[in-house]
Coordinates of C-alpha atoms and ligand atoms in Angstrom, one line a residue:
X1 CA -72.7 9.9 -16.5
X2 CA -70.4 12.9 -16.4
X3 CA -69.7 15.8 -14.0
X4 CA -67.9 18.6 -15.7
X5 CA -66.9 21.6 -13.6
X6 CA -65.3 24.7 -15.2
X7 CA -62.4 26.1 -13.4
X8 CA -62.8 29.1 -11.1
X9 CA -59.5 30.8 -11.8
X10 CA -61.1 34.2 -12.3
X11 CA -62.0 34.2 -8.5
X12 CA -58.4 33.4 -7.5
X13 CA -57.0 36.2 -9.6
X14 CA -59.2 38.8 -7.9
X15 CA -59.1 37.3 -4.4
X16 CA -62.9 36.7 -4.3
X17 CA -66.0 36.5 -6.4
X18 CA -66.6 39.6 -8.5
X19 CA -70.2 39.1 -9.6
X20 CA -69.9 40.7 -13.0
X21 CA -66.8 38.7 -13.8
X22 CA -68.4 35.5 -12.6
X23 CA -71.3 35.8 -14.9
X24 CA -69.1 36.7 -17.9
X25 CA -67.0 33.6 -17.1
X26 CA -70.2 31.5 -17.0
X27 CA -71.2 32.9 -20.4
X28 CA -67.9 31.9 -21.9
X29 CA -67.9 28.5 -20.3
X30 CA -71.4 27.3 -20.6
X31 CA -71.4 26.0 -24.2
X32 CA -68.1 24.2 -24.1
X33 CA -68.9 22.7 -20.6
X34 CA -72.3 21.3 -21.9
X35 CA -70.6 19.9 -25.0
X36 CA -67.9 18.3 -22.9
X37 CA -70.4 16.8 -20.5
X38 CA -72.3 15.2 -23.5
X39 CA -69.1 13.9 -24.9
X40 CA -67.9 12.3 -21.7
X41 CA -71.3 10.7 -21.2
X42 CA -71.0 9.5 -24.7
X43 CA -74.5 10.7 -25.7
X44 CA -75.9 13.4 -28.0
X45 CA -78.4 16.2 -27.3
X46 CA -81.4 14.3 -28.6
X47 CA -80.8 11.5 -26.0
X48 CA -81.7 14.0 -23.3
X49 CA -85.1 13.7 -21.5
X50 CA -85.0 17.0 -19.6
X51 CA -82.8 19.9 -18.8
X52 CA -82.2 20.7 -15.1
X53 CA -80.6 24.0 -14.1
X54 CA -79.9 26.0 -11.0
X55 CA -82.8 28.4 -10.3
X56 CA -81.3 29.9 -7.1
X57 CA -80.1 30.9 -4.6
X58 CA -77.0 32.6 -5.9
X59 CA -75.6 35.7 -7.7
X60 CA -78.3 37.0 -10.1
X61 CA -75.9 37.5 -13.1
X62 CA -74.6 33.9 -13.0
X63 CA -78.1 32.5 -12.4
X64 CA -79.4 34.4 -15.4
X65 CA -76.8 32.9 -17.7
X66 CA -77.7 29.3 -16.7
X67 CA -81.5 29.9 -16.6
X68 CA -81.5 31.5 -20.1
X69 CA -79.3 28.8 -21.5
X70 CA -81.4 26.0 -20.0
X71 CA -84.7 27.5 -21.1
X72 CA -83.4 27.9 -24.7
X73 CA -82.0 24.4 -24.8
X74 CA -85.2 22.8 -23.4
X75 CA -87.3 24.7 -25.8
X76 CA -85.2 23.9 -28.8
X77 CA -85.1 20.2 -27.9
X78 CA -88.8 20.2 -27.0
X79 CA -88.1 18.5 -23.6
X80 CA -89.1 19.5 -20.0
X81 CA -87.3 22.1 -18.0
X82 CA -86.5 21.5 -14.3
X83 CA -85.5 24.3 -12.0
X84 CA -83.3 23.2 -9.1
X85 CA -82.7 24.8 -5.7
X86 CA -79.0 25.0 -5.1
X87 CA -79.2 24.2 -1.4
X88 CA -81.5 21.2 -1.9
X89 CA -78.9 20.0 -4.4
X90 CA -76.1 20.2 -1.9
X91 CA -78.1 18.0 0.4
X92 CA -79.5 15.6 -2.2
X93 CA -76.0 15.0 -3.6
X94 CA -76.0 12.3 -0.9
X95 CA -78.3 10.3 -3.2
X96 CA -75.9 10.1 -6.1
X97 CA -75.7 6.3 -6.0
X98 CA -72.3 5.1 -7.3
X99 CA -72.6 2.0 -5.2
X100 CA -69.6 3.0 -3.1
X101 CA -71.5 4.4 -0.1
X102 CA -74.8 4.0 1.9
X103 CA -77.7 6.3 1.1
X104 CA -79.3 8.3 3.9
X105 CA -82.7 7.2 5.3
X106 CA -85.4 9.8 6.1
X107 CA -85.5 11.7 8.4
X108 CA -81.9 12.8 8.8
X109 CA -80.2 16.0 9.9
X110 CA -78.0 17.8 7.4
X111 CA -75.4 20.5 8.3
X112 CA -75.3 22.5 5.1
X113 CA -72.1 24.6 5.0
X114 CA -71.0 26.6 2.0
X115 CA -69.8 30.1 1.0
X116 CA -73.2 31.6 1.4
X117 CA -75.1 29.3 3.8
X118 CA -74.8 27.7 7.2
X119 CA -77.9 25.7 8.3
X120 CA -79.0 22.7 10.1
X121 CA -81.8 21.2 8.1
X122 CA -84.1 18.4 9.0
X123 CA -84.6 16.4 5.8
X124 CA -88.0 14.6 6.0
X125 CA -88.1 13.6 2.3
X126 CA -86.5 14.5 -1.0
X127 CA -88.3 17.8 -1.1
X128 CA -89.5 18.2 2.4
X129 CA -86.9 20.1 4.4
X130 CA -87.1 22.2 7.6
X131 CA -84.4 24.7 8.7
X132 CA -83.8 24.1 12.4
X133 CA -81.1 26.7 12.8
X134 CA -79.0 29.0 10.7
X135 CA -76.3 31.7 10.8
X136 CA -77.4 35.1 12.0
X137 CA -74.6 36.8 10.0
X138 CA -71.6 35.3 8.0
X139 CA -71.6 31.8 6.6
X140 CA -69.0 29.4 7.7
X141 CA -67.3 29.4 4.3
X142 CA -67.1 33.2 4.5
X143 CA -65.5 32.9 7.9
X144 CA -62.8 30.7 6.3
X145 CA -62.4 33.0 3.3
X146 CA -62.2 36.2 5.4
X147 CA -59.8 34.6 7.9
X148 CA -57.6 33.5 4.9
X149 CA -57.6 37.1 3.6
X150 CA -56.5 38.4 7.0
X151 CA -53.6 35.9 6.9
X152 CA -52.7 37.0 3.4
X153 CA -53.7 33.6 1.9
X154 CA -55.4 33.3 -1.5
X155 CA -59.1 32.6 -2.5
X156 CA -60.9 30.4 -1.8
X157 CA -59.4 30.4 1.7
X158 CA -61.1 27.3 3.1
X159 CA -58.9 24.7 1.4
X160 CA -55.8 26.7 2.1
X161 CA -56.5 27.1 5.8
X162 CA -57.3 23.4 5.9
X163 CA -53.9 22.5 4.3
X164 CA -51.9 24.6 6.8
X165 CA -54.1 23.4 9.7
X166 CA -53.1 19.8 9.2
X167 CA -49.5 20.8 10.1
X168 CA -50.3 22.9 13.1
X169 CA -51.3 22.8 16.8
X170 CA -55.1 23.3 17.1
X171 CA -54.7 24.4 20.7
X172 CA -52.0 27.0 20.1
X173 CA -54.4 30.0 20.2
X174 CA -57.8 30.4 21.7
X175 CA -60.6 32.3 20.0
X176 CA -63.9 33.2 21.6
X177 CA -66.9 31.2 20.5
X178 CA -70.2 33.1 19.8
X179 CA -73.1 33.0 22.2
X180 CA -76.2 32.5 20.2
X181 CA -79.3 30.2 20.3
X182 CA -78.7 26.4 20.6
X183 CA -79.1 25.7 16.9
X184 CA -78.1 29.1 15.4
X185 CA -74.6 30.2 14.3
X186 CA -72.7 33.5 14.2
X187 CA -69.3 33.9 12.6
X188 CA -68.8 37.6 12.2
X189 CA -67.5 38.1 15.8
X190 CA -65.0 35.3 15.3
X191 CA -63.7 37.0 12.2
X192 CA -63.2 40.3 14.1
X193 CA -61.6 38.4 17.0
X194 CA -59.1 36.9 14.6
X195 CA -58.4 40.2 12.9
X196 CA -57.7 42.0 16.3
X197 CA -55.6 39.1 17.5
X198 CA -53.4 39.2 14.3
X199 CA -53.1 43.0 14.4
X200 CA -52.0 42.9 18.1
X201 CA -49.4 40.2 17.5
X202 CA -48.0 41.7 14.3
X203 CA -47.4 45.0 16.2
X204 CA -44.9 43.1 18.4
X205 CA -43.5 40.8 15.7
X206 CA -44.0 41.7 12.1
X207 CA -43.2 38.1 11.1
X208 CA -45.8 36.6 13.4
X209 CA -48.1 35.3 10.7
X210 CA -45.4 33.7 8.6
X211 CA -43.7 32.1 11.7
X212 CA -46.9 30.7 13.1
X213 CA -49.1 30.2 10.1
X214 CA -49.8 26.5 10.7
X215 CA -50.7 27.0 14.3
X216 CA -52.9 29.9 13.6
X217 CA -54.8 28.0 10.8
X218 CA -55.1 24.9 13.1
X219 CA -56.5 27.0 15.9
X220 CA -59.0 28.8 13.6
X221 CA -60.1 25.5 12.1
X222 CA -60.4 23.9 15.5
X223 CA -62.6 26.7 16.8
X224 CA -64.9 26.7 13.7
X225 CA -65.3 22.9 13.6
X226 CA -65.9 22.7 17.4
X227 CA -68.8 25.2 16.9
X228 CA -70.2 23.1 14.1
X229 CA -70.0 19.9 16.1
X230 CA -71.6 21.5 19.2
X231 CA -74.5 22.7 17.2
X232 CA -75.0 19.3 15.6
X233 CA -75.0 17.7 19.1
X234 CA -77.7 20.2 20.2
X235 CA -79.7 19.3 17.1
X236 CA -79.4 15.6 17.7
X237 CA -80.4 16.1 21.3
X238 CA -83.4 18.2 20.4
X239 CA -84.8 16.1 17.6
X240 CA -83.7 12.6 18.7
X241 CA -82.5 12.0 15.1
X242 CA -79.0 10.4 15.1
X243 CA -78.6 10.2 11.3
X244 CA -76.3 13.1 10.5
X245 CA -75.1 14.3 7.1
X246 CA -72.9 17.2 6.0
X247 CA -73.1 19.0 2.7
X248 CA -71.8 22.1 0.8
X249 CA -68.3 23.4 0.0
X250 CA -67.1 23.4 3.6
X251 CA -68.0 19.7 4.0
X252 CA -64.8 19.1 2.0
X253 CA -63.0 20.2 5.1
X254 CA -60.7 17.4 6.5
X255 CA -61.4 18.2 10.2
X256 CA -65.2 18.3 10.0
X257 CA -65.1 15.0 8.0
X258 CA -62.8 13.4 10.7
X259 CA -64.8 14.7 13.7
X260 CA -68.1 13.6 12.2
X261 CA -66.7 10.1 11.4
X262 CA -65.5 9.9 15.1
X263 CA -69.0 10.7 16.3
X264 CA -70.1 7.2 15.0
X265 CA -68.0 5.7 17.8
X266 CA -68.2 8.4 20.5
X267 CA -71.9 9.2 20.1
X268 CA -73.4 6.4 18.2
X269 CA -74.5 8.5 15.2
X270 CA -74.9 7.2 11.7
X271 CA -73.1 9.7 9.5
X272 CA -73.1 10.6 5.8
X273 CA -70.0 12.3 4.4
X274 CA -70.2 13.2 0.7
X275 CA -67.6 12.1 -1.7
X276 CA -65.1 14.9 -2.2
X277 CA -66.2 15.8 -5.7
X278 CA -69.8 16.3 -4.6
X279 CA -68.9 18.8 -1.8
X280 CA -68.1 22.1 -3.6
X281 CA -70.4 23.3 -6.3
X282 CA -70.8 20.7 -9.1
X283 CA -73.1 19.6 -11.9
X284 CA -73.9 16.1 -10.5
X285 CA -75.8 17.5 -7.5
X286 CA -78.0 19.5 -9.9
X287 CA -78.5 16.4 -12.0
X288 CA -79.6 14.2 -9.1
X289 CA -82.3 16.7 -8.1
X290 CA -83.4 16.9 -11.7
X291 CA -83.7 13.1 -11.6
X292 CA -86.0 13.0 -8.6
X293 CA -88.1 15.9 -9.9
X294 CA -88.4 14.1 -13.3
X295 CA -89.8 11.0 -11.5
X296 CA -92.4 13.3 -9.9
X297 CA -93.0 15.0 -13.3
X298 CA -92.3 18.3 -11.4
X299 CA -91.4 20.6 -14.3
X300 CA -91.0 24.4 -14.7
X301 CA -92.8 26.5 -17.3
X302 CA -90.7 28.2 -19.9
X303 CA -91.6 31.5 -18.2
X304 CA -89.7 30.6 -15.0
X305 CA -87.1 33.0 -13.7
X306 CA -83.9 32.9 -11.7
X307 CA -84.4 33.7 -7.9
X308 CA -81.3 35.1 -6.1
X309 CA -82.8 34.4 -2.7
X310 CA -84.4 31.0 -2.4
X311 CA -84.8 29.1 0.9
X312 CA -83.9 25.5 1.2
X313 CA -87.6 24.6 1.7
X314 CA -88.9 26.6 -1.4
Ligands
LIG1 O1 -70.7 25.1 -1.9 P1 -69.6 25.9 -2.4 O2 -68.7 25.4 -3.4 O3 -70.1 27.3 -3.0 C1 -71.2 28.0 -2.5 O4 -72.4 27.5 -2.8 O5 -71.0 28.9 -1.7 O6 -68.8 26.4 -1.1 C2 -67.6 27.2 -1.3 C3 -67.0 27.5 0.1 C4 -65.9 28.5 0.1 O7 -66.1 29.4 1.1 C5 -64.6 27.7 0.4 O8 -63.6 28.4 1.1 C6 -65.2 26.5 1.2 O9 -66.5 26.2 0.6 N1 -64.4 25.3 1.2 C7 -63.7 24.9 2.4 C8 -62.9 23.8 2.0 N2 -63.1 23.6 0.6 C9 -64.0 24.5 0.2 N3 -63.8 25.4 3.6 C10 -63.0 24.7 4.5 N4 -62.2 23.6 4.2 C11 -62.2 23.1 3.0 N5 -61.4 22.1 2.7
LIG2 ZN1 -72.8 25.7 -3.2

């Protein structure tokens, strides 16, 4: 009924997420954001049947703000409390039914790509998920953000690289792809490769980055998205499941969205690409998990706590 997201300007100002500043921003925003959400939905607090909140994974300070607020609100209103796993929420965002898209059928594969996670998940049911492969080091969002930092672009770097990449030649520069298990990922070597490449070129031409920004971004994006697509192909081959979804902040990326869509024709997959507003962190994805947990009467006790490390199947 409403999906209010507070701005993340504080991260842009500091070129990344400073945990203490993030949690203070949450504290300042949480009351006005909840009030705005109620207003836009045209309801009042007593119309609510439960309070869903993000239990983890994430930064402890920020999680504590949400958890404490949700517990207090549920207790004051005498309604159930529903703890939500952030990674499950990214995946289940596909079930937000606004009648504009088809909903996935179980089982399906989901490439979950965000600032902290990179996983291929076999989704057997709403709350039955199995991780088939994951990153051994950096997440793909981190690879984007760190590459952007090397290039002197702002934060978050993913959308900025994506913008420049659209105007560049994806084959201008070649970066080495990691050699890891068929369903696993590794992005820290790529980041180092990009850093050394830029340092070497800048030594010869101090304007190298400015003069070739679009081509550099397009080449980085092409390398990253090719890795993601190869791993998805491996997962389809190993499981025989041809229903493929993407989720998480990086699923906003124009190239992964395009390549996945093309796979419908080239490989016969059935693909699910989330609406743009349900890719990066948002409230609706927590709401939809709350809805399915409410149907199962799966509630949390008021003694529940935030969990910084929570796996997608927990
Ligand atoms: O899911 P999310 O909003 O937050 C986490 O749970 O981490 O994902 C944020 C990540 C950031 O690393 C950001 O750079 C990346 O998603 N991102 C993108 C794009 N939009 C956001 N990466 C590549 N292309 C984009 N268009
Ligand atoms: Zn997220």
